[in-house]
Amino acid sequence: MARKSRTPKWLEAARKRDAEAMAQGRSDWLMRALGRAGVMPRAEAEAAIRAGRVEVDGQVVTEPFAPVSATQTVRVDGREHSLTASTRVLMFHKPAGPVVHGTDPEGVGTVFERLRAVLPEPLRGYEWLAVGRLDRDTTGLLLFTNDERFVRHGTAPQTHLPKRYVAQVEGQPNASALQRLRDGVELEDGLTRPARAESRASDVVELTLTEGRHHQVKRMLAAVGHPVLTLHREAVGDVVLDVAEGGWRELQEVEVSKALGFRSERESDEAP
Ligand code: URA
């Protein structure tokens, strides 16, 4: 019996509309374009569109997934907004506790709420996307961006962007445990890529990975006999965390292009 597709109908329809929009040289869904350009975050944009508050080229549009291009004139409540958006990237120092998920069934709080609470008003209109995940109890550097292409760049396995972690572990890893981490550890989803592993103290390991599998650091250290007690991410690419816990700053263009290796023109050509 054929397996039932798990993709919801609304998502299939939205993807189809998106593909048609791309084929017509149009570039985005209205709701997403508003979030990327900093007009308002997606959920607010969706509500505003459905409420008939948004016009595109003088016509009220009530479909959040309607295709739109940056050359069209968009008005919200009569006020014109530009949909032209440059790539913006924020560094956030994640504390232990909040989840990196949009949904929060346990009510522990999300990093999106924490970030929004400390951002100034002009930056609250953006839809900030997390670039990858950190576990709830992991602290440290989490990047946010308004640009899905940057999310792909930061999380795609083929980018091999190094991520540096510091783990306090049970026991005292010896030279052979560190060598196993460097050479690759066999996990249930396959052998890990070669990594950098150094001892910072008898029970503290610095581990730099160029891939980002689920719970990878914890699984690797557990596999060599040293379960993680605390985990902190201190660098992504050549960007080193330099704000206090709970704090943020915007990265400069040169950091995004050089320290993180993102070339927006080239990668936009590759975007679907
Ligand atoms: N690896 C983990 O195990 N957890 C994280 O949060 C990040 C990397």
Coordinates of C-alpha atoms and ligand atoms in Angstrom, one line a residue:
M1 CA 0.0 0.0 0.0
A2 CA 1.4 3.4 -0.9
R3 CA 2.5 5.4 2.1
K4 CA 0.3 8.4 2.8
S5 CA 2.1 11.7 2.2
R6 CA 2.6 13.5 5.6
T7 CA 2.9 16.9 4.0
P8 CA -0.2 18.9 4.9
K9 CA -2.4 20.1 2.1
W10 CA -1.9 23.8 2.9
L11 CA 1.9 23.4 2.7
E12 CA 1.7 21.5 -0.6
A13 CA -0.5 24.3 -2.0
A14 CA 1.8 27.0 -0.6
R15 CA 4.9 25.3 -2.1
K16 CA 3.2 25.1 -5.4
R17 CA 2.2 28.7 -5.3
D18 CA 5.8 29.5 -4.3
A19 CA 7.2 27.6 -7.3
E20 CA 4.8 29.3 -9.6
A21 CA 5.8 32.7 -8.2
M22 CA 9.4 31.9 -8.7
A23 CA 8.7 30.8 -12.3
Q24 CA 7.1 34.2 -13.0
G25 CA 10.2 35.9 -11.7
R26 CA 8.4 36.9 -8.5
S27 CA 10.3 36.2 -5.4
D28 CA 8.4 35.6 -2.3
W29 CA 5.3 35.0 -0.3
L30 CA 3.7 38.2 1.0
M31 CA 3.7 37.2 4.7
R32 CA 7.4 36.1 4.5
A33 CA 8.5 39.2 2.5
L34 CA 7.0 41.4 5.2
G35 CA 8.9 39.5 7.9
R36 CA 12.2 39.6 6.0
A37 CA 12.0 43.3 5.3
G38 CA 11.3 44.2 8.9
V39 CA 7.8 45.4 8.4
M40 CA 6.3 42.9 10.9
P41 CA 7.0 39.4 12.0
R42 CA 5.3 36.6 10.1
A43 CA 2.5 35.9 12.6
E44 CA 1.5 39.5 12.8
A45 CA 1.8 39.9 9.0
E46 CA -0.4 36.9 8.5
A47 CA -3.1 38.4 10.8
A48 CA -2.8 41.8 9.1
I49 CA -3.1 40.2 5.6
R50 CA -6.1 38.1 6.6
A51 CA -7.7 41.2 8.2
G52 CA -7.5 43.0 4.8
R53 CA -5.0 45.6 6.1
V54 CA -2.4 44.9 3.4
E55 CA -2.4 46.2 -0.2
V56 CA -0.2 45.2 -3.1
D57 CA -0.1 47.6 -6.0
G58 CA -3.3 49.2 -4.8
Q59 CA -5.3 45.9 -4.3
V60 CA -6.1 44.4 -0.9
V61 CA -4.6 41.0 -0.7
T62 CA -6.0 38.6 2.0
E63 CA -3.9 35.6 1.1
P64 CA -0.7 35.4 3.2
F65 CA 1.0 33.1 0.6
A66 CA 0.3 35.4 -2.3
P67 CA 3.4 35.9 -4.4
V68 CA 5.0 39.3 -4.3
S69 CA 8.2 40.9 -5.6
A70 CA 10.4 43.7 -4.2
T71 CA 9.4 45.9 -7.1
Q72 CA 5.7 46.0 -6.1
T73 CA 4.2 48.7 -3.9
V74 CA 3.1 47.3 -0.5
R75 CA 1.0 49.3 2.0
V76 CA 0.0 48.2 5.5
D77 CA -2.8 50.3 7.0
G78 CA -2.2 52.8 4.1
R79 CA 1.5 53.2 4.9
E80 CA 3.9 52.3 2.1
H81 CA 6.8 49.9 3.0
S82 CA 9.8 48.7 1.0
L83 CA 10.2 45.0 0.6
T84 CA 13.9 45.4 -0.3
A85 CA 15.8 43.5 2.4
S86 CA 19.5 43.1 3.0
T87 CA 20.8 40.1 4.9
R88 CA 21.0 40.9 8.6
V89 CA 22.6 38.6 11.2
L90 CA 22.5 38.9 15.0
M91 CA 24.6 37.2 17.6
F92 CA 22.7 36.2 20.7
H93 CA 24.2 34.8 23.9
K94 CA 21.7 32.1 24.8
P95 CA 21.3 31.4 28.5
A96 CA 20.4 27.9 29.7
G97 CA 16.6 27.4 29.8
P98 CA 14.8 28.6 26.7
V99 CA 14.1 26.3 23.7
V100 CA 15.1 27.0 20.1
H101 CA 11.6 26.1 18.9
G102 CA 8.7 28.2 17.8
T103 CA 6.4 26.0 19.9
D104 CA 6.8 25.8 23.7
P105 CA 4.4 23.2 25.1
E106 CA 6.2 23.0 28.4
G107 CA 6.0 26.8 28.8
V108 CA 9.8 27.2 29.5
G109 CA 10.1 30.1 27.1
T110 CA 11.8 30.3 23.7
V111 CA 14.9 32.1 22.5
F112 CA 12.7 34.0 20.1
E113 CA 10.9 35.6 23.0
R114 CA 14.1 36.3 24.8
L115 CA 15.7 37.9 21.8
R116 CA 12.7 40.0 21.0
A117 CA 12.5 41.3 24.6
V118 CA 16.0 42.8 24.3
L119 CA 15.8 44.2 20.8
P120 CA 15.2 47.8 20.1
E121 CA 11.9 48.7 18.4
P122 CA 13.2 49.0 14.8
L123 CA 14.5 45.4 14.9
R124 CA 11.3 44.0 16.3
G125 CA 9.6 44.1 13.0
Y126 CA 11.8 41.4 11.5
E127 CA 11.1 37.7 11.6
W128 CA 14.3 36.4 13.2
L129 CA 15.1 32.9 12.2
A130 CA 17.5 30.9 14.3
V131 CA 20.5 29.5 12.4
G132 CA 20.5 26.0 13.7
R133 CA 19.6 24.7 17.1
L134 CA 21.1 24.5 20.6
D135 CA 19.7 22.3 23.3
R136 CA 17.7 23.9 26.0
D137 CA 20.5 23.5 28.6
T138 CA 23.2 24.6 26.1
T139 CA 24.5 28.2 26.5
G140 CA 26.4 30.4 24.1
L141 CA 26.5 31.7 20.6
L142 CA 23.2 31.4 18.6
L143 CA 22.9 33.4 15.3
F144 CA 19.7 34.8 14.1
T145 CA 18.9 36.2 10.6
N146 CA 16.1 37.6 8.5
D147 CA 17.3 35.7 5.5
E148 CA 16.4 32.0 4.8
R149 CA 19.4 31.8 2.5
F150 CA 21.7 32.5 5.4
V151 CA 20.0 29.8 7.5
R152 CA 20.7 27.4 4.7
H153 CA 24.3 28.5 4.5
G154 CA 24.8 28.2 8.3
T155 CA 23.2 24.8 8.6
A156 CA 23.8 23.0 5.3
P157 CA 26.1 19.9 5.9
Q158 CA 28.1 20.9 2.8
T159 CA 29.1 24.3 4.2
H160 CA 31.2 22.7 7.0
L161 CA 31.1 25.9 9.0
P162 CA 33.2 25.1 12.1
K163 CA 31.3 25.4 15.4
R164 CA 33.4 25.5 18.6
Y165 CA 32.0 24.1 21.8
V166 CA 33.4 23.8 25.4
A167 CA 32.0 20.9 27.4
Q168 CA 32.5 20.1 31.0
V169 CA 32.3 16.3 31.2
E170 CA 32.2 13.4 33.7
G171 CA 35.6 11.9 34.3
Q172 CA 38.9 13.0 32.8
P173 CA 39.3 12.4 29.1
N174 CA 42.7 11.0 28.3
A175 CA 44.8 11.3 25.1
S176 CA 43.2 8.3 23.5
A177 CA 39.6 9.6 24.1
L178 CA 40.6 13.0 22.6
Q179 CA 42.1 11.2 19.6
R180 CA 38.9 9.2 19.0
L181 CA 37.0 12.5 19.0
R182 CA 39.4 13.9 16.4
D183 CA 39.4 10.8 14.1
G184 CA 35.6 10.3 14.2
V185 CA 33.2 8.5 16.5
E186 CA 30.8 5.9 15.3
L187 CA 27.3 7.1 16.2
E188 CA 23.9 5.5 15.3
D189 CA 23.7 7.9 12.3
G190 CA 27.2 7.2 11.1
L191 CA 30.8 8.1 11.6
T192 CA 31.4 11.7 12.6
R193 CA 33.7 13.9 10.5
P194 CA 37.2 14.7 11.7
A195 CA 37.1 17.2 14.5
R196 CA 39.4 19.3 16.6
A197 CA 39.5 18.2 20.2
E198 CA 41.7 19.7 22.9
S199 CA 41.8 19.5 26.7
R200 CA 41.3 22.8 28.5
A201 CA 41.3 21.3 31.9
S202 CA 41.2 17.8 33.2
D203 CA 37.4 17.6 32.8
V204 CA 36.9 20.3 30.1
V205 CA 37.1 19.5 26.4
E206 CA 37.1 22.0 23.5
L207 CA 35.5 20.4 20.5
T208 CA 35.2 22.0 17.1
L209 CA 32.8 20.3 14.7
T210 CA 32.2 21.0 11.0
E211 CA 28.8 19.3 11.0
G212 CA 25.7 19.8 13.1
R213 CA 23.9 16.6 13.9
H214 CA 21.2 16.4 16.6
H215 CA 22.9 16.4 20.1
Q216 CA 26.2 15.7 18.3
V217 CA 28.6 16.9 21.0
K218 CA 26.7 15.1 23.8
R219 CA 26.5 11.9 21.8
M220 CA 30.2 12.0 20.8
L221 CA 31.4 12.6 24.3
A222 CA 29.1 10.0 25.7
A223 CA 30.4 7.5 23.1
V224 CA 34.0 8.0 24.4
G225 CA 32.9 7.5 28.0
H226 CA 32.5 11.1 29.2
P227 CA 28.9 12.3 29.3
V228 CA 28.5 16.1 29.1
L229 CA 27.6 18.0 32.3
T230 CA 27.5 21.5 30.8
L231 CA 27.8 22.7 27.2
H232 CA 28.6 26.1 25.8
R233 CA 29.1 27.2 22.2
E234 CA 31.7 30.0 21.9
A235 CA 32.3 30.4 18.1
V236 CA 30.7 29.8 14.7
G237 CA 33.1 30.2 11.8
D238 CA 35.5 33.0 12.8
V239 CA 32.8 34.8 14.8
V240 CA 33.5 34.5 18.5
L241 CA 30.8 35.2 21.1
D242 CA 31.5 38.6 22.7
V243 CA 28.3 39.7 24.4
A244 CA 27.1 38.9 27.9
E245 CA 24.6 36.2 28.6
G246 CA 21.1 37.3 27.3
G247 CA 22.8 40.0 25.2
W248 CA 23.0 40.5 21.5
R249 CA 24.7 42.5 18.8
E250 CA 24.3 42.8 15.0
L251 CA 27.2 41.4 12.9
Q252 CA 28.9 43.7 10.5
E253 CA 28.7 42.9 6.8
V254 CA 32.4 42.0 6.7
E255 CA 31.8 39.4 9.5
V256 CA 28.9 37.9 7.6
S257 CA 31.0 37.6 4.4
K258 CA 34.4 36.9 5.7
A259 CA 34.1 35.3 9.1
L260 CA 31.0 33.3 8.1
G261 CA 31.7 32.9 4.4
F262 CA 28.3 34.0 3.2
R263 CA 28.1 35.5 -0.3
S264 CA 24.5 36.6 -0.7
E265 CA 24.6 37.1 -4.5
R266 CA 26.0 33.7 -5.3
E267 CA 23.8 31.9 -2.8
S268 CA 20.7 33.7 -3.9
D269 CA 21.3 32.2 -7.4
E270 CA 21.3 28.8 -5.8
A271 CA 18.1 29.5 -3.8
P272 CA 15.0 27.6 -4.9
Ligands
URA1 N1 25.6 19.4 20.4 C1 24.8 19.0 21.4 O1 24.9 17.9 21.9 N2 24.0 20.0 21.9 C2 23.9 21.2 21.4 O2 23.2 22.1 21.9 C3 24.8 21.6 20.4 C4 25.6 20.6 19.8

